[in-house]
Amino acid sequence: MAAAKIKKGDSVVVLSGKDKGRTGTVQKVMPKDGKIVVEGVNVAARHRKPSQANPQGGIDRFEAPMPISKVAVADPKDGKPTRVRFEERDGKKVRVAVKSGETIDG
């Protein structure tokens, strides 16, 4: 299995769709499904009937999963989308932004 290029906690930019250009932090990655959940992006609404667990009912808003191919890691230098490559620096394998050469991992 290949190493993950996008991980939980990364800052990402949406490349296409209704939220194109928006940035957010990755909350969850689902590699088997090829999906990702980004904070404040792809917000869906569900109308819920009142129940014993939720006596008020109402509209439930949540971030829906979106295809991982629709996002790119934000460059640490300028926040624009960039590709990611792996390099060995100081004997450790780290993720590097292709655009600026900055390391993404702490």
JSON list of C-alpha atoms in Angstrom, two decimals:
[
{"chain": "A", "resi": 1, "resn": "MET", "atom": "CA", "xyz": [0.00, 0.00, 0.00]},
{"chain": "A", "resi": 2, "resn": "ALA", "atom": "CA", "xyz": [1.35, 3.42, -0.96]},
{"chain": "A", "resi": 3, "resn": "ALA", "atom": "CA", "xyz": [1.95, 6.11, 1.66]},
{"chain": "A", "resi": 4, "resn": "ALA", "atom": "CA", "xyz": [-0.85, 8.63, 2.13]},
{"chain": "A", "resi": 5, "resn": "LYS", "atom": "CA", "xyz": [-0.24, 11.98, 0.48]},
{"chain": "A", "resi": 6, "resn": "ILE", "atom": "CA", "xyz": [-3.14, 13.64, 2.34]},
{"chain": "A", "resi": 7, "resn": "LYS", "atom": "CA", "xyz": [-3.50, 13.04, 6.07]},
{"chain": "A", "resi": 8, "resn": "LYS", "atom": "CA", "xyz": [-5.81, 14.11, 8.89]},
{"chain": "A", "resi": 9, "resn": "GLY", "atom": "CA", "xyz": [-5.02, 17.65, 10.00]},
{"chain": "A", "resi": 10, "resn": "ASP", "atom": "CA", "xyz": [-3.63, 18.81, 6.63]},
{"chain": "A", "resi": 11, "resn": "SER", "atom": "CA", "xyz": [-4.78, 22.09, 5.14]},
{"chain": "A", "resi": 12, "resn": "VAL", "atom": "CA", "xyz": [-6.31, 21.44, 1.71]},
{"chain": "A", "resi": 13, "resn": "VAL", "atom": "CA", "xyz": [-7.78, 23.43, -1.21]},
{"chain": "A", "resi": 14, "resn": "VAL", "atom": "CA", "xyz": [-10.87, 22.25, -3.12]},
{"chain": "A", "resi": 15, "resn": "LEU", "atom": "CA", "xyz": [-10.11, 21.99, -6.86]},
{"chain": "A", "resi": 16, "resn": "SER", "atom": "CA", "xyz": [-13.58, 21.51, -8.35]},
{"chain": "A", "resi": 17, "resn": "GLY", "atom": "CA", "xyz": [-17.29, 21.50, -7.57]},
{"chain": "A", "resi": 18, "resn": "LYS", "atom": "CA", "xyz": [-19.56, 23.89, -5.70]},
{"chain": "A", "resi": 19, "resn": "ASP", "atom": "CA", "xyz": [-16.87, 24.68, -3.09]},
{"chain": "A", "resi": 20, "resn": "LYS", "atom": "CA", "xyz": [-14.04, 25.28, -5.59]},
{"chain": "A", "resi": 21, "resn": "GLY", "atom": "CA", "xyz": [-11.27, 27.45, -4.16]},
{"chain": "A", "resi": 22, "resn": "ARG", "atom": "CA", "xyz": [-12.30, 27.01, -0.52]},
{"chain": "A", "resi": 23, "resn": "THR", "atom": "CA", "xyz": [-9.75, 25.79, 2.01]},
{"chain": "A", "resi": 24, "resn": "GLY", "atom": "CA", "xyz": [-10.23, 23.69, 5.12]},
{"chain": "A", "resi": 25, "resn": "THR", "atom": "CA", "xyz": [-8.65, 21.20, 7.48]},
{"chain": "A", "resi": 26, "resn": "VAL", "atom": "CA", "xyz": [-8.97, 17.46, 6.87]},
{"chain": "A", "resi": 27, "resn": "GLN", "atom": "CA", "xyz": [-11.12, 15.85, 9.59]},
{"chain": "A", "resi": 28, "resn": "LYS", "atom": "CA", "xyz": [-11.23, 12.28, 8.27]},
{"chain": "A", "resi": 29, "resn": "VAL", "atom": "CA", "xyz": [-9.64, 10.26, 5.46]},
{"chain": "A", "resi": 30, "resn": "MET", "atom": "CA", "xyz": [-11.28, 7.10, 4.09]},
{"chain": "A", "resi": 31, "resn": "PRO", "atom": "CA", "xyz": [-8.64, 5.54, 1.79]},
{"chain": "A", "resi": 32, "resn": "LYS", "atom": "CA", "xyz": [-10.68, 2.39, 1.01]},
{"chain": "A", "resi": 33, "resn": "ASP", "atom": "CA", "xyz": [-13.55, 4.53, -0.33]},
{"chain": "A", "resi": 34, "resn": "GLY", "atom": "CA", "xyz": [-11.27, 7.18, -1.85]},
{"chain": "A", "resi": 35, "resn": "LYS", "atom": "CA", "xyz": [-13.10, 9.87, 0.15]},
{"chain": "A", "resi": 36, "resn": "ILE", "atom": "CA", "xyz": [-12.18, 12.70, 2.49]},
{"chain": "A", "resi": 37, "resn": "VAL", "atom": "CA", "xyz": [-14.08, 14.91, 4.96]},
{"chain": "A", "resi": 38, "resn": "VAL", "atom": "CA", "xyz": [-12.98, 18.56, 5.09]},
{"chain": "A", "resi": 39, "resn": "GLU", "atom": "CA", "xyz": [-14.07, 21.02, 7.79]},
{"chain": "A", "resi": 40, "resn": "GLY", "atom": "CA", "xyz": [-16.61, 23.56, 6.48]},
{"chain": "A", "resi": 41, "resn": "VAL", "atom": "CA", "xyz": [-16.63, 22.16, 2.93]},
{"chain": "A", "resi": 42, "resn": "ASN", "atom": "CA", "xyz": [-19.35, 20.13, 1.14]},
{"chain": "A", "resi": 43, "resn": "VAL", "atom": "CA", "xyz": [-21.89, 20.84, 3.88]},
{"chain": "A", "resi": 44, "resn": "ALA", "atom": "CA", "xyz": [-25.08, 18.79, 3.50]},
{"chain": "A", "resi": 45, "resn": "ALA", "atom": "CA", "xyz": [-28.41, 19.26, 5.28]},
{"chain": "A", "resi": 46, "resn": "ARG", "atom": "CA", "xyz": [-30.83, 16.59, 6.44]},
{"chain": "A", "resi": 47, "resn": "HIS", "atom": "CA", "xyz": [-34.34, 17.33, 7.68]},
{"chain": "A", "resi": 48, "resn": "ARG", "atom": "CA", "xyz": [-34.89, 15.20, 10.82]},
{"chain": "A", "resi": 49, "resn": "LYS", "atom": "CA", "xyz": [-38.25, 14.31, 12.30]},
{"chain": "A", "resi": 50, "resn": "PRO", "atom": "CA", "xyz": [-38.54, 14.67, 16.07]},
{"chain": "A", "resi": 51, "resn": "SER", "atom": "CA", "xyz": [-37.58, 11.47, 17.90]},
{"chain": "A", "resi": 52, "resn": "GLN", "atom": "CA", "xyz": [-36.91, 10.41, 21.46]},
{"chain": "A", "resi": 53, "resn": "ALA", "atom": "CA", "xyz": [-33.18, 11.02, 20.98]},
{"chain": "A", "resi": 54, "resn": "ASN", "atom": "CA", "xyz": [-33.81, 14.41, 19.31]},
{"chain": "A", "resi": 55, "resn": "PRO", "atom": "CA", "xyz": [-37.20, 15.71, 20.52]},
{"chain": "A", "resi": 56, "resn": "GLN", "atom": "CA", "xyz": [-36.80, 19.06, 18.73]},
{"chain": "A", "resi": 57, "resn": "GLY", "atom": "CA", "xyz": [-36.10, 17.64, 15.25]},
{"chain": "A", "resi": 58, "resn": "GLY", "atom": "CA", "xyz": [-35.09, 20.23, 12.65]},
{"chain": "A", "resi": 59, "resn": "ILE", "atom": "CA", "xyz": [-32.35, 20.61, 10.06]},
{"chain": "A", "resi": 60, "resn": "ASP", "atom": "CA", "xyz": [-29.11, 18.71, 10.71]},
{"chain": "A", "resi": 61, "resn": "ARG", "atom": "CA", "xyz": [-26.06, 20.18, 8.88]},
{"chain": "A", "resi": 62, "resn": "PHE", "atom": "CA", "xyz": [-22.85, 18.15, 8.50]},
{"chain": "A", "resi": 63, "resn": "GLU", "atom": "CA", "xyz": [-19.75, 17.85, 6.30]},
{"chain": "A", "resi": 64, "resn": "ALA", "atom": "CA", "xyz": [-20.33, 15.09, 3.76]},
{"chain": "A", "resi": 65, "resn": "PRO", "atom": "CA", "xyz": [-17.45, 12.99, 2.38]},
{"chain": "A", "resi": 66, "resn": "MET", "atom": "CA", "xyz": [-16.09, 14.07, -1.00]},
{"chain": "A", "resi": 67, "resn": "PRO", "atom": "CA", "xyz": [-13.73, 12.39, -3.48]},
{"chain": "A", "resi": 68, "resn": "ILE", "atom": "CA", "xyz": [-10.09, 12.76, -2.46]},
{"chain": "A", "resi": 69, "resn": "SER", "atom": "CA", "xyz": [-9.21, 13.62, -6.08]},
{"chain": "A", "resi": 70, "resn": "LYS", "atom": "CA", "xyz": [-11.15, 16.91, -5.75]},
{"chain": "A", "resi": 71, "resn": "VAL", "atom": "CA", "xyz": [-8.70, 18.34, -3.17]},
{"chain": "A", "resi": 72, "resn": "ALA", "atom": "CA", "xyz": [-5.00, 19.20, -3.14]},
{"chain": "A", "resi": 73, "resn": "VAL", "atom": "CA", "xyz": [-2.69, 19.95, -0.24]},
{"chain": "A", "resi": 74, "resn": "ALA", "atom": "CA", "xyz": [-2.26, 23.69, 0.40]},
{"chain": "A", "resi": 75, "resn": "ASP", "atom": "CA", "xyz": [1.34, 24.89, -0.01]},
{"chain": "A", "resi": 76, "resn": "PRO", "atom": "CA", "xyz": [2.72, 25.90, 3.42]},
{"chain": "A", "resi": 77, "resn": "LYS", "atom": "CA", "xyz": [4.32, 29.00, 1.85]},
{"chain": "A", "resi": 78, "resn": "ASP", "atom": "CA", "xyz": [1.40, 30.65, 0.03]},
{"chain": "A", "resi": 79, "resn": "GLY", "atom": "CA", "xyz": [-1.69, 28.46, 0.60]},
{"chain": "A", "resi": 80, "resn": "LYS", "atom": "CA", "xyz": [-2.13, 27.61, -3.10]},
{"chain": "A", "resi": 81, "resn": "PRO", "atom": "CA", "xyz": [-2.72, 23.98, -4.19]},
{"chain": "A", "resi": 82, "resn": "THR", "atom": "CA", "xyz": [0.36, 21.85, -4.76]},
{"chain": "A", "resi": 83, "resn": "ARG", "atom": "CA", "xyz": [1.27, 18.24, -5.45]},
{"chain": "A", "resi": 84, "resn": "VAL", "atom": "CA", "xyz": [3.14, 16.20, -2.85]},
{"chain": "A", "resi": 85, "resn": "ARG", "atom": "CA", "xyz": [6.25, 14.07, -3.19]},
{"chain": "A", "resi": 86, "resn": "PHE", "atom": "CA", "xyz": [8.27, 12.07, -0.70]},
{"chain": "A", "resi": 87, "resn": "GLU", "atom": "CA", "xyz": [11.92, 12.80, 0.07]},
{"chain": "A", "resi": 88, "resn": "GLU", "atom": "CA", "xyz": [14.40, 11.58, 2.63]},
{"chain": "A", "resi": 89, "resn": "ARG", "atom": "CA", "xyz": [15.68, 14.43, 4.79]},
{"chain": "A", "resi": 90, "resn": "ASP", "atom": "CA", "xyz": [17.92, 13.86, 7.83]},
{"chain": "A", "resi": 91, "resn": "GLY", "atom": "CA", "xyz": [17.27, 10.11, 7.49]},
{"chain": "A", "resi": 92, "resn": "LYS", "atom": "CA", "xyz": [13.47, 10.53, 7.72]},
{"chain": "A", "resi": 93, "resn": "LYS", "atom": "CA", "xyz": [10.88, 10.12, 4.97]},
{"chain": "A", "resi": 94, "resn": "VAL", "atom": "CA", "xyz": [8.95, 13.40, 4.74]},
{"chain": "A", "resi": 95, "resn": "ARG", "atom": "CA", "xyz": [6.25, 14.89, 2.54]},
{"chain": "A", "resi": 96, "resn": "VAL", "atom": "CA", "xyz": [7.42, 17.83, 0.44]},
{"chain": "A", "resi": 97, "resn": "ALA", "atom": "CA", "xyz": [5.36, 20.41, -1.48]},
{"chain": "A", "resi": 98, "resn": "VAL", "atom": "CA", "xyz": [6.38, 20.20, -5.16]},
{"chain": "A", "resi": 99, "resn": "LYS", "atom": "CA", "xyz": [5.72, 23.93, -5.78]},
{"chain": "A", "resi": 100, "resn": "SER", "atom": "CA", "xyz": [7.89, 25.44, -3.04]},
{"chain": "A", "resi": 101, "resn": "GLY", "atom": "CA", "xyz": [10.04, 22.56, -1.76]},
{"chain": "A", "resi": 102, "resn": "GLU", "atom": "CA", "xyz": [8.81, 23.15, 1.82]},
{"chain": "A", "resi": 103, "resn": "THR", "atom": "CA", "xyz": [8.25, 20.15, 4.08]},
{"chain": "A", "resi": 104, "resn": "ILE", "atom": "CA", "xyz": [4.61, 19.48, 4.97]},
{"chain": "A", "resi": 105, "resn": "ASP", "atom": "CA", "xyz": [5.31, 17.22, 7.95]},
{"chain": "A", "resi": 106, "resn": "GLY", "atom": "CA", "xyz": [6.38, 19.04, 11.13]}
]
